[in-house]
Amino acid sequence: MFATKPGVRFVRPVVKSIGRNQILSCRSIPSCHYSTGAGGQGGKANHFLPLTLLGVAAVGLTYYNMNNNTKPPTPSIDPTSSTIQGSPLFPSEKYPEAINVVFVLGGPGSGKGTQCSKLVKDYKFVHLSAGDLLRKEKSTPGSEFGDLIDHYIKEGLIVPQEITIQLLKNAIVEQYDKGNRKFLVDGFPRKMDQALSFEKTVSEGKLVLYFQCPEEVMLQRLLNRGKTSGRSDDNLESIKKRFTTFIQTSMPVVEYFDDQHKVVKVDCNEPVDDVYNHVVSQFKEKNII
Ligand code: ADP
Ligand code: AMP
């Protein structure tokens, strides 16, 4: 249902095309005016007036639509921009300094957000969570991607990369303009296409911080979080789907970076501060902090 790319939203409403086609076909095909009712002159005379009125009404409706309600709402993100193609954004003529990107991966509930918050406090990283950005876009009034994002999140599916990468790009540019260069990109890339596109069009990832966690532990954490989070996907049904997506779609990304010796694995089934100590010592070892 949502398989088409977001760009198709500019297709005009069906009701309008029907109106326009009707007018065209009635003008260009003479038999159109005689298609129903009695044949001959009598039939033509009987139908000429109502069909003309119908045509006038359709023209009026088309004109009204064009000037009133068919303009697409102003998109809050632009999926036609150079999301997929193009040279890396950082560094570039416009953004001359390189940025440092650490990808943070791990199953749902493994503690990515918790650990990122601590790193932000102690080491002044900017924390960008793909999930948070998507939820924010979803609840932005007038966002044309709201329903689409909502559906993907509830189903535990990967939101199309055009949307996710554009949201990340916007956030990175905003932070770059404020002088920030160190980013923890949390919950991203969750699919190979994202990994390849992001590294081609935004920046390479210096390191991947990967939290290993037994599914049972993540399940309990998420059910617990669900009591207060208000998230539409912190329920048993969605959690199971998220686990499946993680194994099938996101683990290949971890393996891809592991082959490049970029992955740092941390066991997250320990108290928060213990996990954090492991993270910090690994970051120091790799000269990230
Ligand atoms: P993620 O961002 O990976 O989905 P969160 O950081 O939101 O995960 O953590 C999920 C839940 O588990 C939260 O309620 C959090 O407080 C809790 N949590 C995170 N890390 C730990 C930990 N090491 N031990 C126990 N609970 C944790
Ligand atoms: P999270 O907040 O990381 O638990 O993510 C919640 C949901 O947001 C996921 O189950 C996906 O539906 C969506 N999502 C998060 N990160 C991404 C991503 N990198 N790409 C696509 N969808 C994502």
mmCIF file of C-alpha atoms and ligand atoms in Angstrom:
data_model
loop_
_atom_site.group_PDB
_atom_site.id
_atom_site.type_symbol
_atom_site.label_atom_id
_atom_site.label_comp_id
_atom_site.label_asym_id
_atom_site.label_seq_id
_atom_site.Cartn_x
_atom_site.Cartn_y
_atom_site.Cartn_z
ATOM 1 C CA MET A 1 0.000 0.000 0.000
ATOM 2 C CA PHE A 2 2.846 2.338 0.754
ATOM 3 C CA ALA A 3 5.280 0.815 -1.667
ATOM 4 C CA THR A 4 5.370 3.793 -3.990
ATOM 5 C CA LYS A 5 7.966 6.499 -3.448
ATOM 6 C CA PRO A 6 6.860 9.587 -1.553
ATOM 7 C CA GLY A 7 7.273 11.781 -4.636
ATOM 8 C CA VAL A 8 4.032 10.440 -6.105
ATOM 9 C CA ARG A 9 2.046 12.695 -3.805
ATOM 10 C CA PHE A 10 1.952 15.328 -6.544
ATOM 11 C CA VAL A 11 -0.437 13.185 -8.589
ATOM 12 C CA ARG A 12 -3.644 15.148 -8.816
ATOM 13 C CA PRO A 13 -6.813 13.926 -7.106
ATOM 14 C CA VAL A 14 -8.690 11.269 -9.022
ATOM 15 C CA VAL A 15 -11.938 13.195 -9.019
ATOM 16 C CA LYS A 16 -10.297 15.956 -10.978
ATOM 17 C CA SER A 17 -8.772 13.722 -13.631
ATOM 18 C CA ILE A 18 -12.102 12.080 -14.155
ATOM 19 C CA GLY A 19 -13.744 15.449 -14.706
ATOM 20 C CA ARG A 20 -11.070 16.498 -17.155
ATOM 21 C CA ASN A 21 -11.167 13.221 -19.084
ATOM 22 C CA GLN A 22 -14.916 13.395 -19.367
ATOM 23 C CA ILE A 23 -14.758 16.839 -20.878
ATOM 24 C CA LEU A 24 -12.042 15.859 -23.309
ATOM 25 C CA SER A 25 -13.755 12.697 -24.427
ATOM 26 C CA CYS A 26 -17.100 14.398 -24.900
ATOM 27 C CA ARG A 27 -15.572 17.144 -26.993
ATOM 28 C CA SER A 28 -13.418 14.962 -29.170
ATOM 29 C CA ILE A 29 -15.718 11.985 -29.717
ATOM 30 C CA PRO A 30 -18.988 13.054 -31.386
ATOM 31 C CA SER A 31 -20.786 9.873 -30.414
ATOM 32 C CA CYS A 32 -20.343 10.829 -26.803
ATOM 33 C CA HIS A 33 -23.372 13.073 -26.999
ATOM 34 C CA TYR A 34 -25.505 10.290 -28.467
ATOM 35 C CA SER A 35 -24.286 7.447 -26.386
ATOM 36 C CA THR A 36 -27.433 6.843 -24.417
ATOM 37 C CA GLY A 37 -31.137 7.094 -25.039
ATOM 38 C CA ALA A 38 -32.879 7.169 -28.411
ATOM 39 C CA GLY A 39 -30.866 7.428 -31.598
ATOM 40 C CA GLY A 40 -31.250 10.054 -34.370
ATOM 41 C CA GLN A 41 -31.896 13.760 -34.125
ATOM 42 C CA GLY A 42 -34.503 13.382 -31.431
ATOM 43 C CA GLY A 43 -32.062 11.565 -29.146
ATOM 44 C CA LYS A 44 -29.370 14.137 -29.820
ATOM 45 C CA ALA A 45 -31.691 17.020 -28.995
ATOM 46 C CA ASN A 46 -32.870 15.306 -25.798
ATOM 47 C CA HIS A 47 -29.378 14.864 -24.469
ATOM 48 C CA PHE A 48 -27.644 17.942 -25.765
ATOM 49 C CA LEU A 49 -28.771 20.315 -23.029
ATOM 50 C CA PRO A 50 -28.123 18.131 -19.961
ATOM 51 C CA LEU A 51 -24.773 17.024 -21.342
ATOM 52 C CA THR A 52 -23.760 20.590 -22.072
ATOM 53 C CA LEU A 53 -24.755 21.584 -18.551
ATOM 54 C CA LEU A 54 -22.796 18.632 -17.220
ATOM 55 C CA GLY A 55 -19.785 19.710 -19.257
ATOM 56 C CA VAL A 56 -20.037 23.284 -18.007
ATOM 57 C CA ALA A 57 -20.341 22.027 -14.436
ATOM 58 C CA ALA A 58 -17.307 19.784 -14.892
ATOM 59 C CA VAL A 59 -15.261 22.658 -16.319
ATOM 60 C CA GLY A 60 -16.348 24.804 -13.386
ATOM 61 C CA LEU A 61 -15.437 22.078 -10.914
ATOM 62 C CA THR A 62 -12.059 21.556 -12.539
ATOM 63 C CA TYR A 63 -11.342 25.268 -12.442
ATOM 64 C CA TYR A 64 -12.451 25.450 -8.808
ATOM 65 C CA ASN A 65 -10.239 22.512 -7.878
ATOM 66 C CA MET A 66 -7.237 24.003 -9.635
ATOM 67 C CA ASN A 67 -7.539 27.220 -7.726
ATOM 68 C CA ASN A 68 -8.600 25.969 -4.349
ATOM 69 C CA ASN A 69 -7.887 22.561 -2.982
ATOM 70 C CA THR A 70 -5.566 20.667 -5.260
ATOM 71 C CA LYS A 71 -2.270 22.313 -4.463
ATOM 72 C CA PRO A 72 -0.192 19.859 -2.483
ATOM 73 C CA PRO A 73 0.495 21.085 1.033
ATOM 74 C CA THR A 74 3.940 22.604 1.428
ATOM 75 C CA PRO A 75 6.156 19.601 2.119
ATOM 76 C CA SER A 76 8.127 19.869 5.319
ATOM 77 C CA ILE A 77 10.786 17.734 3.680
ATOM 78 C CA ASP A 78 11.750 17.613 0.061
ATOM 79 C CA PRO A 79 12.240 14.089 -1.239
ATOM 80 C CA THR A 80 13.249 15.423 -4.656
ATOM 81 C CA SER A 81 16.438 16.979 -3.348
ATOM 82 C CA SER A 82 19.745 15.212 -3.832
ATOM 83 C CA THR A 83 19.019 12.496 -1.320
ATOM 84 C CA ILE A 84 20.317 9.560 -3.256
ATOM 85 C CA GLN A 85 22.743 10.903 -5.841
ATOM 86 C CA GLY A 86 25.528 13.377 -5.501
ATOM 87 C CA SER A 87 28.843 13.874 -3.830
ATOM 88 C CA PRO A 88 29.247 13.807 -0.053
ATOM 89 C CA LEU A 89 27.751 16.800 1.677
ATOM 90 C CA PHE A 90 30.435 17.040 4.362
ATOM 91 C CA PRO A 91 32.993 18.321 3.617
ATOM 92 C CA SER A 92 31.989 20.339 0.581
ATOM 93 C CA GLU A 93 32.217 23.858 -0.735
ATOM 94 C CA LYS A 94 29.212 24.811 1.338
ATOM 95 C CA TYR A 95 30.167 22.807 4.424
ATOM 96 C CA PRO A 96 33.969 22.873 4.417
ATOM 97 C CA GLU A 97 34.596 21.039 7.668
ATOM 98 C CA ALA A 98 34.187 17.292 7.933
ATOM 99 C CA ILE A 99 31.772 15.887 10.462
ATOM 100 C CA ASN A 100 32.315 12.874 12.711
ATOM 101 C CA VAL A 101 29.521 10.373 12.607
ATOM 102 C CA VAL A 102 29.117 7.382 14.894
ATOM 103 C CA PHE A 103 26.241 5.063 14.035
ATOM 104 C CA VAL A 104 24.512 3.542 17.070
ATOM 105 C CA LEU A 105 22.779 0.251 16.430
ATOM 106 C CA GLY A 106 21.187 -2.512 18.460
ATOM 107 C CA GLY A 107 17.811 -4.194 18.765
ATOM 108 C CA PRO A 108 14.778 -2.230 19.917
ATOM 109 C CA GLY A 109 15.106 -1.607 23.636
ATOM 110 C CA SER A 110 18.814 -2.434 23.760
ATOM 111 C CA GLY A 111 19.484 0.946 25.380
ATOM 112 C CA LYS A 112 20.703 3.076 22.463
ATOM 113 C CA GLY A 113 18.874 6.210 23.545
ATOM 114 C CA THR A 114 19.873 5.768 27.188
ATOM 115 C CA GLN A 115 23.577 5.508 26.387
ATOM 116 C CA CYS A 116 23.493 8.319 23.817
ATOM 117 C CA SER A 117 22.012 10.696 26.408
ATOM 118 C CA LYS A 118 24.932 10.009 28.708
ATOM 119 C CA LEU A 119 27.484 10.580 25.939
ATOM 120 C CA VAL A 120 25.826 13.877 25.046
ATOM 121 C CA LYS A 121 26.098 15.052 28.631
ATOM 122 C CA ASP A 122 29.735 14.098 29.095
ATOM 123 C CA TYR A 123 31.232 14.546 25.630
ATOM 124 C CA LYS A 124 29.041 17.101 23.825
ATOM 125 C CA PHE A 125 27.927 14.877 21.008
ATOM 126 C CA VAL A 126 24.788 15.768 19.116
ATOM 127 C CA HIS A 127 22.369 12.874 19.447
ATOM 128 C CA LEU A 128 20.154 12.321 16.425
ATOM 129 C CA SER A 129 17.715 9.462 16.766
ATOM 130 C CA ALA A 130 16.143 8.401 13.473
ATOM 131 C CA GLY A 131 13.089 7.155 15.378
ATOM 132 C CA ASP A 132 12.696 10.475 17.214
ATOM 133 C CA LEU A 133 13.014 12.448 13.990
ATOM 134 C CA LEU A 134 10.391 10.264 12.342
ATOM 135 C CA ARG A 135 8.018 10.585 15.301
ATOM 136 C CA LYS A 136 8.474 14.356 15.250
ATOM 137 C CA GLU A 137 7.748 14.498 11.520
ATOM 138 C CA LYS A 138 4.723 12.258 12.062
ATOM 139 C CA SER A 139 3.240 14.650 14.569
ATOM 140 C CA THR A 140 4.096 17.811 12.643
ATOM 141 C CA PRO A 141 0.769 19.383 11.653
ATOM 142 C CA GLY A 142 0.326 19.252 7.896
ATOM 143 C CA SER A 143 3.080 16.719 7.271
ATOM 144 C CA GLU A 144 2.102 14.758 4.222
ATOM 145 C CA PHE A 145 4.167 11.819 5.441
ATOM 146 C CA GLY A 146 2.429 11.558 8.811
ATOM 147 C CA ASP A 147 0.142 8.641 7.923
ATOM 148 C CA LEU A 148 2.848 6.805 6.060
ATOM 149 C CA ILE A 149 5.316 7.081 8.953
ATOM 150 C CA ASP A 150 2.616 6.077 11.426
ATOM 151 C CA HIS A 151 1.915 2.913 9.451
ATOM 152 C CA TYR A 152 5.579 1.912 9.167
ATOM 153 C CA ILE A 153 6.259 2.506 12.861
ATOM 154 C CA LYS A 154 3.247 0.496 14.055
ATOM 155 C CA GLU A 155 4.214 -2.342 11.737
ATOM 156 C CA GLY A 156 7.836 -2.205 12.881
ATOM 157 C CA LEU A 157 8.942 -1.608 9.294
ATOM 158 C CA ILE A 158 11.749 0.501 7.903
ATOM 159 C CA VAL A 159 10.447 3.878 6.760
ATOM 160 C CA PRO A 160 11.542 4.623 3.158
ATOM 161 C CA GLN A 161 15.059 5.975 3.083
ATOM 162 C CA GLU A 162 14.109 9.115 1.136
ATOM 163 C CA ILE A 163 12.230 10.361 4.184
ATOM 164 C CA THR A 164 14.596 9.150 6.882
ATOM 165 C CA ILE A 165 17.778 10.389 5.238
ATOM 166 C CA GLN A 166 16.265 13.754 4.408
ATOM 167 C CA LEU A 167 15.204 14.241 8.036
ATOM 168 C CA LEU A 168 18.710 13.343 9.183
ATOM 169 C CA LYS A 169 20.285 15.646 6.616
ATOM 170 C CA ASN A 170 18.107 18.539 7.733
ATOM 171 C CA ALA A 171 19.026 17.940 11.364
ATOM 172 C CA ILE A 172 22.745 17.628 10.636
ATOM 173 C CA VAL A 173 22.806 20.818 8.588
ATOM 174 C CA GLU A 174 20.953 22.641 11.362
ATOM 175 C CA GLN A 175 23.505 21.460 13.921
ATOM 176 C CA TYR A 176 26.457 22.134 11.617
ATOM 177 C CA ASP A 177 25.314 25.731 11.282
ATOM 178 C CA LYS A 178 25.435 25.939 15.074
ATOM 179 C CA GLY A 179 29.053 24.775 15.028
ATOM 180 C CA ASN A 180 28.511 21.120 15.948
ATOM 181 C CA ARG A 181 30.578 18.436 14.235
ATOM 182 C CA LYS A 182 30.198 15.301 16.390
ATOM 183 C CA PHE A 183 27.111 13.185 15.818
ATOM 184 C CA LEU A 184 25.681 10.050 17.348
ATOM 185 C CA VAL A 185 23.259 8.809 14.730
ATOM 186 C CA ASP A 186 21.024 6.439 16.671
ATOM 187 C CA GLY A 187 18.924 3.743 15.027
ATOM 188 C CA PHE A 188 20.502 4.327 11.668
ATOM 189 C CA PRO A 189 21.334 2.855 9.196
ATOM 190 C CA ARG A 190 18.745 0.132 9.685
ATOM 191 C CA LYS A 191 18.844 -1.118 6.125
ATOM 192 C CA MET A 192 21.613 -1.531 3.557
ATOM 193 C CA ASP A 193 20.176 1.036 1.156
ATOM 194 C CA GLN A 194 20.345 3.654 3.916
ATOM 195 C CA ALA A 195 23.919 2.781 4.756
ATOM 196 C CA LEU A 196 25.061 3.121 1.162
ATOM 197 C CA SER A 197 23.079 6.300 0.418
ATOM 198 C CA PHE A 198 24.080 8.072 3.600
ATOM 199 C CA GLU A 199 27.758 7.339 3.190
ATOM 200 C CA LYS A 200 27.587 8.471 -0.434
ATOM 201 C CA THR A 201 25.611 11.640 0.056
ATOM 202 C CA VAL A 202 26.209 12.804 3.623
ATOM 203 C CA SER A 203 29.174 11.349 5.440
ATOM 204 C CA GLU A 204 31.044 8.198 6.170
ATOM 205 C CA GLY A 205 30.430 6.577 9.536
ATOM 206 C CA LYS A 206 33.614 6.509 11.600
ATOM 207 C CA LEU A 207 32.418 3.776 13.897
ATOM 208 C CA VAL A 208 29.381 1.652 14.651
ATOM 209 C CA LEU A 209 28.481 1.232 18.288
ATOM 210 C CA TYR A 210 26.468 -1.969 18.457
ATOM 211 C CA PHE A 211 24.564 -3.051 21.561
ATOM 212 C CA GLN A 212 24.183 -6.782 21.914
ATOM 213 C CA CYS A 213 21.184 -7.828 23.938
ATOM 214 C CA PRO A 214 19.094 -10.982 24.419
ATOM 215 C CA GLU A 215 15.625 -10.593 22.929
ATOM 216 C CA GLU A 216 13.940 -11.517 26.209
ATOM 217 C CA VAL A 217 15.712 -8.650 27.975
ATOM 218 C CA MET A 218 14.742 -6.152 25.273
ATOM 219 C CA LEU A 219 11.154 -7.398 25.355
ATOM 220 C CA GLN A 220 10.835 -6.820 29.100
ATOM 221 C CA ARG A 221 12.404 -3.375 28.809
ATOM 222 C CA LEU A 222 10.103 -2.343 26.002
ATOM 223 C CA LEU A 223 6.958 -3.629 27.720
ATOM 224 C CA ASN A 224 8.045 -1.696 30.763
ATOM 225 C CA ARG A 225 8.769 1.429 28.726
ATOM 226 C CA GLY A 226 5.372 1.001 27.046
ATOM 227 C CA LYS A 227 3.614 1.656 30.360
ATOM 228 C CA THR A 228 4.600 5.309 30.124
ATOM 229 C CA SER A 229 6.081 6.010 26.681
ATOM 230 C CA GLY A 230 2.796 6.479 24.842
ATOM 231 C CA ARG A 231 4.499 4.990 21.789
ATOM 232 C CA SER A 232 2.294 3.188 19.298
ATOM 233 C CA ASP A 233 4.926 0.459 18.858
ATOM 234 C CA ASP A 234 5.726 -0.374 22.486
ATOM 235 C CA ASN A 235 3.197 -3.212 22.565
ATOM 236 C CA LEU A 236 3.716 -6.943 22.196
ATOM 237 C CA GLU A 237 2.458 -7.191 18.617
ATOM 238 C CA SER A 238 4.608 -4.336 17.287
ATOM 239 C CA ILE A 239 7.630 -5.374 19.347
ATOM 240 C CA LYS A 240 7.631 -8.844 17.767
ATOM 241 C CA LYS A 241 7.523 -7.286 14.305
ATOM 242 C CA ARG A 242 10.364 -4.927 15.225
ATOM 243 C CA PHE A 243 12.488 -7.858 16.352
ATOM 244 C CA THR A 244 11.897 -9.628 13.042
ATOM 245 C CA THR A 245 12.786 -6.503 11.075
ATOM 246 C CA PHE A 246 15.913 -6.047 13.138
ATOM 247 C CA ILE A 247 17.162 -9.570 12.487
ATOM 248 C CA GLN A 248 16.229 -9.692 8.819
ATOM 249 C CA THR A 249 17.005 -6.145 7.718
ATOM 250 C CA SER A 250 19.280 -4.424 10.218
ATOM 251 C CA MET A 251 21.685 -7.193 11.193
ATOM 252 C CA PRO A 252 23.098 -7.335 7.637
ATOM 253 C CA VAL A 253 24.071 -3.668 8.110
ATOM 254 C CA VAL A 254 25.977 -4.515 11.299
ATOM 255 C CA GLU A 255 27.709 -7.347 9.447
ATOM 256 C CA TYR A 256 28.544 -5.058 6.532
ATOM 257 C CA PHE A 257 30.346 -2.626 8.839
ATOM 258 C CA ASP A 258 31.859 -5.457 10.831
ATOM 259 C CA ASP A 259 33.580 -6.630 7.657
ATOM 260 C CA GLN A 260 35.157 -3.170 7.517
ATOM 261 C CA HIS A 261 36.319 -3.530 11.166
ATOM 262 C CA LYS A 262 34.220 -0.559 12.166
ATOM 263 C CA VAL A 263 31.961 -2.226 14.726
ATOM 264 C CA VAL A 264 32.426 -1.942 18.474
ATOM 265 C CA LYS A 265 30.243 -4.470 20.311
ATOM 266 C CA VAL A 266 29.021 -3.747 23.799
ATOM 267 C CA ASP A 267 26.966 -6.092 25.958
ATOM 268 C CA CYS A 268 23.951 -4.107 27.072
ATOM 269 C CA ASN A 269 22.581 -6.660 29.521
ATOM 270 C CA GLU A 270 24.223 -4.944 32.475
ATOM 271 C CA PRO A 271 23.298 -1.954 34.609
ATOM 272 C CA VAL A 272 23.239 1.344 32.711
ATOM 273 C CA ASP A 273 26.438 2.702 34.229
ATOM 274 C CA ASP A 274 28.385 -0.483 33.575
ATOM 275 C CA VAL A 275 27.331 -0.446 29.944
ATOM 276 C CA TYR A 276 28.371 3.179 29.792
ATOM 277 C CA ASN A 277 31.829 2.453 31.166
ATOM 278 C CA HIS A 278 32.370 -0.091 28.406
ATOM 279 C CA VAL A 279 31.208 2.408 25.799
ATOM 280 C CA VAL A 280 33.520 5.126 27.057
ATOM 281 C CA SER A 281 36.555 2.864 27.192
ATOM 282 C CA GLN A 282 35.858 1.629 23.651
ATOM 283 C CA PHE A 283 35.444 5.187 22.376
ATOM 284 C CA LYS A 284 38.735 6.174 23.973
ATOM 285 C CA GLU A 285 40.487 3.200 22.462
ATOM 286 C CA LYS A 286 39.234 4.186 19.016
ATOM 287 C CA ASN A 287 40.061 7.880 19.490
ATOM 288 C CA ILE A 288 36.453 8.919 19.221
ATOM 289 C CA ILE A 289 36.646 10.887 22.469
HETATM 290 P P1 ADP B 1 16.453 1.967 22.571
HETATM 291 O O1 ADP B 1 16.783 3.405 22.338
HETATM 292 O O2 ADP B 1 17.533 1.035 22.147
HETATM 293 O O3 ADP B 1 15.114 1.566 22.039
HETATM 294 P P2 ADP B 1 16.156 2.790 25.343
HETATM 295 O O4 ADP B 1 17.424 3.519 25.664
HETATM 296 O O5 ADP B 1 14.948 3.619 25.139
HETATM 297 O O6 ADP B 1 16.364 1.751 24.134
HETATM 298 O O7 ADP B 1 15.908 1.784 26.523
HETATM 299 C C1 ADP B 1 14.752 0.984 26.562
HETATM 300 C C2 ADP B 1 14.262 0.864 27.977
HETATM 301 O O8 ADP B 1 15.200 0.121 28.739
HETATM 302 C C3 ADP B 1 14.144 2.214 28.671
HETATM 303 O O9 ADP B 1 12.990 2.181 29.483
HETATM 304 C C4 ADP B 1 15.422 2.325 29.494
HETATM 305 O O10 ADP B 1 15.218 3.070 30.662
HETATM 306 C C5 ADP B 1 15.728 0.880 29.809
HETATM 307 N N1 ADP B 1 17.172 0.590 29.846
HETATM 308 C C6 ADP B 1 18.101 1.047 29.006
HETATM 309 N N2 ADP B 1 19.321 0.551 29.296
HETATM 310 C C7 ADP B 1 19.132 -0.280 30.351
HETATM 311 C C8 ADP B 1 20.002 -1.109 31.141
HETATM 312 N N3 ADP B 1 21.304 -1.209 30.870
HETATM 313 N N4 ADP B 1 19.465 -1.815 32.115
HETATM 314 C C9 ADP B 1 18.152 -1.743 32.388
HETATM 315 N N5 ADP B 1 17.270 -0.971 31.729
HETATM 316 C C10 ADP B 1 17.753 -0.251 30.698
HETATM 317 P P1 AMP B 2 13.201 3.503 17.434
HETATM 318 O O1 AMP B 2 12.753 4.821 17.997
HETATM 319 O O2 AMP B 2 14.657 3.497 17.076
HETATM 320 O O3 AMP B 2 12.805 2.340 18.299
HETATM 321 O O4 AMP B 2 12.445 3.326 16.034
HETATM 322 C C1 AMP B 2 11.036 3.227 15.998
HETATM 323 C C2 AMP B 2 10.564 2.960 14.587
HETATM 324 O O5 AMP B 2 10.895 4.090 13.742
HETATM 325 C C3 AMP B 2 11.175 1.778 13.859
HETATM 326 O O6 AMP B 2 10.556 0.549 14.216
HETATM 327 C C4 AMP B 2 10.941 2.146 12.394
HETATM 328 O O7 AMP B 2 9.606 1.945 12.014
HETATM 329 C C5 AMP B 2 11.213 3.642 12.432
HETATM 330 N N1 AMP B 2 12.636 3.882 12.220
HETATM 331 C C6 AMP B 2 13.569 4.163 13.157
HETATM 332 N N2 AMP B 2 14.774 4.301 12.605
HETATM 333 C C7 AMP B 2 14.618 4.113 11.282
HETATM 334 C C8 AMP B 2 15.495 4.110 10.171
HETATM 335 N N3 AMP B 2 16.814 4.312 10.274
HETATM 336 N N4 AMP B 2 14.969 3.889 8.958
HETATM 337 C C9 AMP B 2 13.670 3.691 8.807
HETATM 338 N N5 AMP B 2 12.787 3.641 9.801
HETATM 339 C C10 AMP B 2 13.250 3.854 11.034
#
